[in-house]
Amino acid sequence: MDEVRDALDVAELQGLWAAAREAMSGSKPTFRLELPDDATRAAVGELYGRPMWGEGTRISVSKLDESLRNRFGVGLSQVIEALHGSVAVAEPAPETADELLPVLDEHGLAGASWAVPWLRWMRQYGRIAESELTGITHAAARVLTAMSLTEPPRSWTSRAALAGRTGFPHSLDDGTALSRVVLKAAALAQGIEPPGNERDRRALWERCGVAPDAVSSTVLTWALPVSGDDAWSAGVRTRTELGLPAHLTHLDLDVAPARLVADGTAIAVCEHPRVLEAAVRESLRHPVICLSGLPSTTARELLDRLSGDGAVLHVHADFDWPGIAAALTAQRHGATPWRMSGDDYRAALDRAAQDRTDLPNLIGSPVPTPWDPQLADLMSTTSRAIEEEQTLQPLLTDLRNGL
């Protein structure tokens, strides 16, 4: 245990052990953990197995226990005892056998850390009749195997298409028993509280790679050089010839050809529609994708598909914390930051000072910039936000000359 103690008895993890100890003493399945700084977020995220953002998160006791066993070969109660000495810590409630486990086993889910707590919840609080438990467990398992429960989604499906796996197209509509139990399983797998309103339900679906529908989420595009000879590709090219951008939905991407663009195609990704509009008005035929803030599910699917085609994606966003978060998300889907260095931020500040442009205050929690750590430091120090519209001319020059 000396090696375990050396690795885990660090200042950044003390809050985690204290909160976990309290949760286990009260037999609570999850607990709220404050994340006061980047060092704590990094240490907890590395141990827990997923990136940490913001000032707090919800931690699953069973998932934390599983992560510790996978990495160190010891459970959570052993770690807490090693770090705090001989203390009275209640073990997590024993996970008794359930006759529904074989149902989950048929779908490869019986070994998941959330499986037994979920089955226990369904029996106690799921409002499912005993005679319907086996059937709804089968249906939920068919849905859950198609969702990204523990890893960031790499592909997307609509909720209606997911419901089709059960044979009933409306089985996952809000308020149905199946949607309720599926979202409970997803929340347990993610280590978060179950959603309590429509916004939180939508966010959890999307977190697991499910778009609530196939048409409301869109991504704005301009001059995509689609290479197919089918009617869909011809329609996109026609809009470009007319000088019009194209709003693409999941439904568009469902019927689009498997390959969208040629290998090596350079594509600009921006956050603000003003950049795309300026490219259209100046008849710049360089392809542009606009995220309009944090990338939608459709935008993320499109970025993944283009990256898979071998396209070279370059992302630029506002120099504020939401903009940095949008750029980070695009980066995880294959894009490379473009004019987003500390030097670019400093140059934009100098231009604003020279032009006597008023800059808004930088608000919110800092977000790391791993492609150039000095950028986040500079932004925090100057505490000024720079909207993408204020960096428009250099961006248009790049589009005019080719990225």
GROMACS .gro file of C-alpha atoms in nm:
model
  403
    1MET     CA    1   0.000   0.000   0.000
    2ASP     CA    2   0.298   0.233   0.027
    3GLU     CA    3   0.297   0.283  -0.350
    4VAL     CA    4  -0.075   0.354  -0.346
    5ARG     CA    5  -0.035   0.599  -0.058
    6ASP     CA    6   0.248   0.784  -0.235
    7ALA     CA    7   0.043   0.814  -0.555
    8LEU     CA    8  -0.288   0.916  -0.397
    9ASP     CA    9  -0.200   1.109  -0.081
   10VAL     CA   10  -0.154   1.440  -0.261
   11ALA     CA   11  -0.308   1.779  -0.191
   12GLU     CA   12  -0.512   1.786  -0.513
   13LEU     CA   13  -0.701   1.469  -0.413
   14GLN     CA   14  -0.771   1.544  -0.046
   15GLY     CA   15  -1.115   1.686  -0.121
   16LEU     CA   16  -1.200   1.374  -0.323
   17TRP     CA   17  -1.113   1.138  -0.036
   18ALA     CA   18  -1.299   1.346   0.222
   19ALA     CA   19  -1.615   1.361   0.007
   20ALA     CA   20  -1.591   0.991  -0.083
   21ARG     CA   21  -1.549   0.897   0.284
   22GLU     CA   22  -1.860   1.094   0.375
   23ALA     CA   23  -2.061   0.941   0.090
   24MET     CA   24  -1.960   0.587   0.182
   25SER     CA   25  -2.042   0.648   0.549
   26GLY     CA   26  -2.394   0.743   0.439
   27SER     CA   27  -2.417   0.467   0.173
   28LYS     CA   28  -2.471   0.732  -0.094
   29PRO     CA   29  -2.413   0.616  -0.455
   30THR     CA   30  -2.282   0.956  -0.573
   31PHE     CA   31  -2.142   1.274  -0.423
   32ARG     CA   32  -2.073   1.631  -0.528
   33LEU     CA   33  -1.704   1.726  -0.556
   34GLU     CA   34  -1.575   2.082  -0.576
   35LEU     CA   35  -1.297   2.145  -0.832
   36PRO     CA   36  -1.140   2.474  -0.725
   37ASP     CA   37  -0.845   2.486  -0.965
   38ASP     CA   38  -0.683   2.334  -1.275
   39ALA     CA   39  -0.449   2.112  -1.072
   40THR     CA   40  -0.742   1.952  -0.890
   41ARG     CA   41  -0.937   1.908  -1.214
   42ALA     CA   42  -0.638   1.740  -1.378
   43ALA     CA   43  -0.565   1.506  -1.085
   44VAL     CA   44  -0.927   1.400  -1.035
   45GLY     CA   45  -0.987   1.362  -1.409
   46GLU     CA   46  -0.682   1.140  -1.455
   47LEU     CA   47  -0.783   0.918  -1.164
   48TYR     CA   48  -1.153   0.903  -1.249
   49GLY     CA   49  -1.098   0.844  -1.618
   50ARG     CA   50  -1.264   1.145  -1.781
   51PRO     CA   51  -1.178   1.515  -1.828
   52MET     CA   52  -1.306   1.751  -1.561
   53TRP     CA   53  -1.441   2.098  -1.643
   54GLY     CA   54  -1.593   2.376  -1.438
   55GLU     CA   55  -1.591   2.423  -1.063
   56GLY     CA   56  -1.760   2.099  -0.959
   57THR     CA   57  -1.880   1.759  -1.072
   58ARG     CA   58  -2.080   1.457  -0.960
   59ILE     CA   59  -1.873   1.148  -0.873
   60SER     CA   60  -2.008   0.792  -0.871
   61VAL     CA   61  -1.880   0.587  -0.575
   62SER     CA   62  -1.894   0.263  -0.773
   63LYS     CA   63  -1.715   0.413  -1.072
   64LEU     CA   64  -1.443   0.561  -0.851
   65ASP     CA   65  -1.404   0.223  -0.683
   66GLU     CA   66  -1.378   0.056  -1.025
   67SER     CA   67  -1.115   0.307  -1.145
   68LEU     CA   68  -0.903   0.246  -0.835
   69ARG     CA   69  -0.924  -0.132  -0.872
   70ASN     CA   70  -0.826  -0.109  -1.240
   71ARG     CA   71  -0.525   0.113  -1.171
   72PHE     CA   72  -0.404   0.009  -0.827
   73GLY     CA   73  -0.570  -0.324  -0.755
   74VAL     CA   74  -0.741  -0.196  -0.439
   75GLY     CA   75  -1.089  -0.065  -0.373
   76LEU     CA   76  -1.208   0.272  -0.249
   77SER     CA   77  -1.257   0.164   0.114
   78GLN     CA   78  -0.901   0.027   0.125
   79VAL     CA   79  -0.762   0.352  -0.016
   80ILE     CA   80  -0.949   0.565   0.237
   81GLU     CA   81  -0.834   0.340   0.524
   82ALA     CA   82  -0.473   0.363   0.400
   83LEU     CA   83  -0.487   0.742   0.378
   84HIS     CA   84  -0.687   0.815   0.693
   85GLY     CA   85  -0.584   0.528   0.918
   86SER     CA   86  -0.827   0.294   1.089
   87VAL     CA   87  -1.160   0.465   1.035
   88ALA     CA   88  -1.515   0.339   1.037
   89VAL     CA   89  -1.621   0.359   0.678
   90ALA     CA   90  -1.934   0.183   0.561
   91GLU     CA   91  -1.876  -0.033   0.256
   92PRO     CA   92  -2.099   0.037  -0.040
   93ALA     CA   93  -2.419  -0.163  -0.007
   94PRO     CA   94  -2.357  -0.519  -0.123
   95GLU     CA   95  -2.476  -0.578  -0.472
   96THR     CA   96  -2.700  -0.878  -0.439
   97ALA     CA   97  -2.775  -1.110  -0.725
   98ASP     CA   98  -3.073  -1.016  -0.938
   99GLU     CA   99  -3.258  -1.249  -1.168
  100LEU     CA  100  -3.258  -0.972  -1.429
  101LEU     CA  101  -2.877  -0.982  -1.456
  102PRO     CA  102  -2.892  -1.265  -1.715
  103VAL     CA  103  -3.105  -1.034  -1.929
  104LEU     CA  104  -2.830  -0.772  -1.919
  105ASP     CA  105  -2.570  -1.042  -1.971
  106GLU     CA  106  -2.732  -1.129  -2.305
  107HIS     CA  107  -2.642  -0.776  -2.416
  108GLY     CA  108  -2.296  -0.766  -2.256
  109LEU     CA  109  -2.400  -0.520  -1.984
  110ALA     CA  110  -2.413  -0.733  -1.669
  111GLY     CA  111  -2.057  -0.647  -1.570
  112ALA     CA  112  -2.105  -0.270  -1.589
  113SER     CA  113  -2.056  -0.089  -1.257
  114TRP     CA  114  -2.400   0.070  -1.287
  115ALA     CA  115  -2.591  -0.252  -1.370
  116VAL     CA  116  -2.689  -0.379  -1.024
  117PRO     CA  117  -2.765  -0.032  -0.875
  118TRP     CA  118  -2.980   0.035  -1.182
  119LEU     CA  119  -3.176  -0.290  -1.146
  120ARG     CA  120  -3.225  -0.216  -0.776
  121TRP     CA  121  -3.353   0.131  -0.861
  122MET     CA  122  -3.591  -0.005  -1.122
  123ARG     CA  123  -3.747  -0.241  -0.868
  124GLN     CA  124  -3.774   0.020  -0.592
  125TYR     CA  125  -3.839   0.347  -0.773
  126GLY     CA  126  -3.885   0.278  -1.144
  127ARG     CA  127  -4.265   0.243  -1.126
  128ILE     CA  128  -4.245  -0.072  -1.339
  129ALA     CA  129  -4.490  -0.356  -1.279
  130GLU     CA  130  -4.324  -0.684  -1.180
  131SER     CA  131  -4.473  -0.853  -1.486
  132GLU     CA  132  -4.312  -0.591  -1.716
  133LEU     CA  133  -3.962  -0.584  -1.566
  134THR     CA  134  -3.809  -0.849  -1.791
  135GLY     CA  135  -3.949  -0.696  -2.107
  136ILE     CA  136  -3.845  -0.340  -2.027
  137THR     CA  137  -3.499  -0.457  -1.920
  138HIS     CA  138  -3.455  -0.627  -2.259
  139ALA     CA  139  -3.575  -0.313  -2.441
  140ALA     CA  140  -3.357  -0.081  -2.234
  141ALA     CA  141  -3.052  -0.303  -2.287
  142ARG     CA  142  -3.100  -0.292  -2.666
  143VAL     CA  143  -3.102   0.087  -2.644
  144LEU     CA  144  -2.816   0.119  -2.397
  145THR     CA  145  -2.577  -0.093  -2.605
  146ALA     CA  146  -2.610   0.166  -2.884
  147MET     CA  147  -2.529   0.461  -2.656
  148SER     CA  148  -2.192   0.605  -2.551
  149LEU     CA  149  -2.230   0.553  -2.180
  150THR     CA  150  -1.872   0.595  -2.057
  151GLU     CA  151  -1.675   0.743  -2.350
  152PRO     CA  152  -1.730   1.061  -2.554
  153PRO     CA  153  -1.951   0.978  -2.853
  154ARG     CA  154  -1.779   0.924  -3.187
  155SER     CA  155  -2.100   0.880  -3.383
  156TRP     CA  156  -2.455   1.006  -3.349
  157THR     CA  157  -2.803   0.865  -3.380
  158SER     CA  158  -3.143   1.022  -3.337
  159ARG     CA  159  -3.370   0.924  -3.053
  160ALA     CA  160  -3.632   0.802  -3.302
  161ALA     CA  161  -3.377   0.577  -3.474
  162LEU     CA  162  -3.268   0.446  -3.134
  163ALA     CA  163  -3.630   0.375  -3.041
  164GLY     CA  164  -3.656   0.173  -3.362
  165ARG     CA  165  -3.431  -0.088  -3.202
  166THR     CA  166  -3.723  -0.170  -2.971
  167GLY     CA  167  -3.979  -0.195  -3.251
  168PHE     CA  168  -4.178   0.104  -3.125
  169PRO     CA  169  -4.087   0.442  -3.281
  170HIS     CA  170  -4.220   0.650  -2.989
  171SER     CA  171  -4.091   0.433  -2.703
  172LEU     CA  172  -3.824   0.687  -2.605
  173ASP     CA  173  -4.042   0.998  -2.616
  174ASP     CA  174  -4.031   1.214  -2.303
  175GLY     CA  175  -4.236   1.068  -2.021
  176THR     CA  176  -4.234   0.705  -2.133
  177ALA     CA  177  -4.125   0.435  -1.893
  178LEU     CA  178  -3.847   0.324  -2.127
  179SER     CA  179  -3.699   0.673  -2.161
  180ARG     CA  180  -3.709   0.711  -1.783
  181VAL     CA  181  -3.519   0.390  -1.709
  182VAL     CA  182  -3.271   0.440  -1.993
  183LEU     CA  183  -3.183   0.789  -1.873
  184LYS     CA  184  -3.143   0.659  -1.517
  185ALA     CA  185  -2.892   0.400  -1.642
  186ALA     CA  186  -2.711   0.668  -1.843
  187ALA     CA  187  -2.692   0.897  -1.538
  188LEU     CA  188  -2.550   0.617  -1.323
  189ALA     CA  189  -2.296   0.530  -1.592
  190GLN     CA  190  -2.191   0.895  -1.621
  191GLY     CA  191  -2.181   0.946  -1.243
  192ILE     CA  192  -2.428   1.237  -1.249
  193GLU     CA  193  -2.769   1.313  -1.104
  194PRO     CA  194  -3.068   1.195  -1.313
  195PRO     CA  195  -3.210   1.476  -1.526
  196GLY     CA  196  -3.498   1.664  -1.370
  197ASN     CA  197  -3.617   1.879  -1.660
  198GLU     CA  198  -3.633   1.881  -2.040
  199ARG     CA  199  -3.307   2.073  -2.081
  200ASP     CA  200  -3.115   1.828  -1.863
  201ARG     CA  201  -3.271   1.530  -2.039
  202ARG     CA  202  -3.164   1.667  -2.376
  203ALA     CA  203  -2.812   1.729  -2.245
  204LEU     CA  204  -2.783   1.372  -2.114
  205TRP     CA  205  -2.908   1.222  -2.441
  206GLU     CA  206  -2.650   1.427  -2.630
  207ARG     CA  207  -2.377   1.338  -2.381
  208CYS     CA  208  -2.441   0.975  -2.475
  209GLY     CA  209  -2.438   1.034  -2.853
  210VAL     CA  210  -2.813   1.064  -2.905
  211ALA     CA  211  -2.974   1.362  -3.079
  212PRO     CA  212  -3.327   1.417  -2.944
  213ASP     CA  213  -3.444   1.438  -3.306
  214ALA     CA  214  -3.291   1.437  -3.653
  215VAL     CA  215  -3.391   1.786  -3.771
  216SER     CA  216  -3.367   2.054  -3.498
  217SER     CA  217  -2.989   2.040  -3.454
  218THR     CA  218  -2.816   2.208  -3.749
  219VAL     CA  219  -2.474   2.320  -3.864
  220LEU     CA  220  -2.421   2.617  -4.095
  221THR     CA  221  -2.188   2.555  -4.389
  222TRP     CA  222  -2.055   2.744  -4.687
  223ALA     CA  223  -1.897   2.619  -5.010
  224LEU     CA  224  -1.842   2.263  -4.895
  225PRO     CA  225  -1.666   2.101  -5.195
  226VAL     CA  226  -1.872   1.783  -5.182
  227SER     CA  227  -1.737   1.533  -5.433
  228GLY     CA  228  -2.036   1.304  -5.493
  229ASP     CA  229  -2.231   1.285  -5.820
  230ASP     CA  230  -2.562   1.219  -5.642
  231ALA     CA  231  -2.860   1.453  -5.607
  232TRP     CA  232  -2.775   1.548  -5.246
  233SER     CA  233  -2.424   1.662  -5.340
  234ALA     CA  234  -2.559   1.847  -5.642
  235GLY     CA  235  -2.802   2.031  -5.413
  236VAL     CA  236  -2.521   2.149  -5.184
  237ARG     CA  237  -2.315   2.266  -5.483
  238THR     CA  238  -2.619   2.447  -5.628
  239ARG     CA  239  -2.660   2.650  -5.309
  240THR     CA  240  -2.295   2.752  -5.333
  241GLU     CA  241  -2.342   2.861  -5.694
  242LEU     CA  242  -2.640   3.070  -5.582
  243GLY     CA  243  -2.423   3.231  -5.313
  244LEU     CA  244  -2.620   3.067  -5.033
  245PRO     CA  245  -2.495   2.876  -4.729
  246ALA     CA  246  -2.646   2.540  -4.636
  247HIS     CA  247  -2.793   2.446  -4.300
  248LEU     CA  248  -2.734   2.072  -4.259
  249THR     CA  249  -2.925   1.851  -4.014
  250HIS     CA  250  -2.869   1.497  -3.892
  251LEU     CA  251  -3.123   1.393  -4.152
  252ASP     CA  252  -2.908   1.555  -4.422
  253LEU     CA  253  -2.603   1.367  -4.303
  254ASP     CA  254  -2.802   1.042  -4.288
  255VAL     CA  255  -2.876   1.058  -4.663
  256ALA     CA  256  -2.545   1.214  -4.770
  257PRO     CA  257  -2.292   0.995  -4.952
  258ALA     CA  258  -2.045   0.802  -4.738
  259ARG     CA  259  -1.755   1.024  -4.852
  260LEU     CA  260  -1.819   1.398  -4.849
  261VAL     CA  261  -1.494   1.561  -4.964
  262ALA     CA  262  -1.161   1.466  -5.117
  263ASP     CA  263  -0.864   1.376  -4.901
  264GLY     CA  264  -0.660   1.682  -4.798
  265THR     CA  265  -0.942   1.935  -4.841
  266ALA     CA  266  -0.872   2.239  -4.618
  267ILE     CA  267  -1.181   2.358  -4.430
  268ALA     CA  268  -1.214   2.655  -4.195
  269VAL     CA  269  -1.423   2.615  -3.880
  270CYS     CA  270  -1.541   2.934  -3.709
  271GLU     CA  271  -1.761   3.010  -3.411
  272HIS     CA  272  -1.938   3.329  -3.520
  273PRO     CA  273  -2.183   3.342  -3.817
  274ARG     CA  274  -2.039   3.685  -3.905
  275VAL     CA  275  -1.722   3.515  -4.034
  276LEU     CA  276  -1.916   3.284  -4.264
  277GLU     CA  277  -2.141   3.569  -4.380
  278ALA     CA  278  -1.837   3.781  -4.470
  279ALA     CA  279  -1.690   3.493  -4.671
  280VAL     CA  280  -2.019   3.457  -4.861
  281ARG     CA  281  -2.050   3.832  -4.930
  282GLU     CA  282  -1.693   3.851  -5.056
  283SER     CA  283  -1.750   3.542  -5.275
  284LEU     CA  284  -1.466   3.355  -5.110
  285ARG     CA  285  -1.515   2.994  -5.212
  286HIS     CA  286  -1.303   2.856  -4.934
  287PRO     CA  287  -1.521   2.608  -4.739
  288VAL     CA  288  -1.636   2.728  -4.397
  289ILE     CA  289  -1.827   2.556  -4.117
  290CYS     CA  290  -1.983   2.776  -3.848
  291LEU     CA  291  -2.032   2.629  -3.499
  292SER     CA  292  -2.253   2.913  -3.368
  293GLY     CA  293  -2.121   2.857  -3.017
  294LEU     CA  294  -2.056   2.520  -2.860
  295PRO     CA  295  -2.077   2.266  -3.145
  296SER     CA  296  -2.416   2.104  -3.193
  297THR     CA  297  -2.449   1.730  -3.230
  298THR     CA  298  -2.481   1.780  -3.606
  299ALA     CA  299  -2.167   1.993  -3.616
  300ARG     CA  300  -1.973   1.730  -3.425
  301GLU     CA  301  -2.095   1.455  -3.657
  302LEU     CA  302  -1.999   1.662  -3.962
  303LEU     CA  303  -1.652   1.736  -3.822
  304ASP     CA  304  -1.599   1.367  -3.752
  305ARG     CA  305  -1.704   1.267  -4.102
  306LEU     CA  306  -1.490   1.530  -4.270
  307SER     CA  307  -1.192   1.439  -4.055
  308GLY     CA  308  -1.251   1.074  -4.147
  309ASP     CA  309  -1.245   1.172  -4.514
  310GLY     CA  310  -0.897   1.317  -4.463
  311ALA     CA  311  -1.004   1.683  -4.462
  312VAL     CA  312  -0.773   1.929  -4.284
  313LEU     CA  313  -0.985   2.126  -4.035
  314HIS     CA  314  -0.875   2.461  -3.888
  315VAL     CA  315  -1.081   2.606  -3.600
  316HIS     CA  316  -1.103   2.964  -3.477
  317ALA     CA  317  -1.335   3.100  -3.208
  318ASP     CA  318  -1.394   3.395  -2.977
  319PHE     CA  319  -1.118   3.469  -2.729
  320ASP     CA  320  -1.345   3.409  -2.432
  321TRP     CA  321  -1.398   3.100  -2.218
  322PRO     CA  322  -1.702   2.969  -2.411
  323GLY     CA  323  -1.504   3.024  -2.731
  324ILE     CA  324  -1.209   2.829  -2.594
  325ALA     CA  325  -1.448   2.549  -2.494
  326ALA     CA  326  -1.590   2.544  -2.848
  327ALA     CA  327  -1.239   2.526  -2.997
  328LEU     CA  328  -1.147   2.244  -2.757
  329THR     CA  329  -1.456   2.049  -2.861
  330ALA     CA  330  -1.376   2.097  -3.229
  331GLN     CA  331  -1.019   1.990  -3.160
  332ARG     CA  332  -1.146   1.663  -3.011
  333HIS     CA  333  -1.327   1.607  -3.340
  334GLY     CA  334  -1.021   1.650  -3.558
  335ALA     CA  335  -0.972   2.028  -3.593
  336THR     CA  336  -0.648   2.218  -3.533
  337PRO     CA  337  -0.660   2.565  -3.368
  338TRP     CA  338  -0.610   2.842  -3.625
  339ARG     CA  339  -0.491   3.191  -3.524
  340MET     CA  340  -0.564   3.092  -3.163
  341SER     CA  341  -0.220   3.134  -3.003
  342GLY     CA  342  -0.113   3.366  -2.726
  343ASP     CA  343   0.063   3.581  -2.988
  344ASP     CA  344  -0.262   3.605  -3.189
  345TYR     CA  345  -0.451   3.714  -2.877
  346ARG     CA  346  -0.187   3.975  -2.795
  347ALA     CA  347  -0.195   4.108  -3.154
  348ALA     CA  348  -0.574   4.139  -3.134
  349LEU     CA  349  -0.541   4.332  -2.809
  350ASP     CA  350  -0.293   4.568  -2.973
  351ARG     CA  351  -0.525   4.626  -3.271
  352ALA     CA  352  -0.814   4.701  -3.036
  353ALA     CA  353  -0.604   4.952  -2.844
  354GLN     CA  354  -0.487   5.116  -3.166
  355ASP     CA  355  -0.844   5.142  -3.298
  356ARG     CA  356  -0.979   5.248  -2.956
  357THR     CA  357  -1.216   4.951  -2.958
  358ASP     CA  358  -1.385   4.877  -2.626
  359LEU     CA  359  -1.338   4.516  -2.524
  360PRO     CA  360  -1.581   4.335  -2.293
  361ASN     CA  361  -1.467   4.190  -1.964
  362LEU     CA  362  -1.370   3.825  -1.963
  363ILE     CA  363  -1.618   3.643  -1.741
  364GLY     CA  364  -1.662   3.282  -1.632
  365SER     CA  365  -1.424   3.008  -1.525
  366PRO     CA  366  -1.093   2.974  -1.714
  367VAL     CA  367  -1.064   2.694  -1.966
  368PRO     CA  368  -0.724   2.540  -2.049
  369THR     CA  369  -0.565   2.592  -2.391
  370PRO     CA  370  -0.342   2.285  -2.430
  371TRP     CA  371  -0.231   2.384  -2.782
  372ASP     CA  372  -0.071   2.698  -2.630
  373PRO     CA  373  -0.084   2.721  -2.248
  374GLN     CA  374   0.027   3.086  -2.252
  375LEU     CA  375  -0.301   3.181  -2.421
  376ALA     CA  376  -0.512   3.090  -2.116
  377ASP     CA  377  -0.259   3.265  -1.891
  378LEU     CA  378  -0.271   3.584  -2.100
  379MET     CA  379  -0.649   3.584  -2.113
  380SER     CA  380  -0.672   3.540  -1.736
  381THR     CA  381  -0.417   3.818  -1.680
  382THR     CA  382  -0.568   4.076  -1.915
  383SER     CA  383  -0.929   3.972  -1.837
  384ARG     CA  384  -1.052   4.099  -2.174
  385ALA     CA  385  -1.261   3.905  -2.426
  386ILE     CA  386  -1.212   3.944  -2.801
  387GLU     CA  387  -1.502   3.843  -3.021
  388GLU     CA  388  -1.428   3.668  -3.347
  389GLU     CA  389  -1.582   3.954  -3.542
  390GLN     CA  390  -1.298   4.178  -3.416
  391THR     CA  391  -1.040   3.946  -3.576
  392LEU     CA  392  -1.232   3.923  -3.903
  393GLN     CA  393  -0.981   4.073  -4.148
  394PRO     CA  394  -0.691   3.835  -4.076
  395LEU     CA  395  -0.933   3.543  -4.100
  396LEU     CA  396  -1.067   3.659  -4.436
  397THR     CA  397  -0.713   3.708  -4.562
  398ASP     CA  398  -0.640   3.345  -4.477
  399LEU     CA  399  -0.956   3.230  -4.652
  400ARG     CA  400  -0.869   3.439  -4.956
  401ASN     CA  401  -0.517   3.299  -4.975
  402GLY     CA  402  -0.603   2.943  -4.873
  403LEU     CA  403  -0.531   2.783  -4.536
   0.00000   0.00000   0.00000
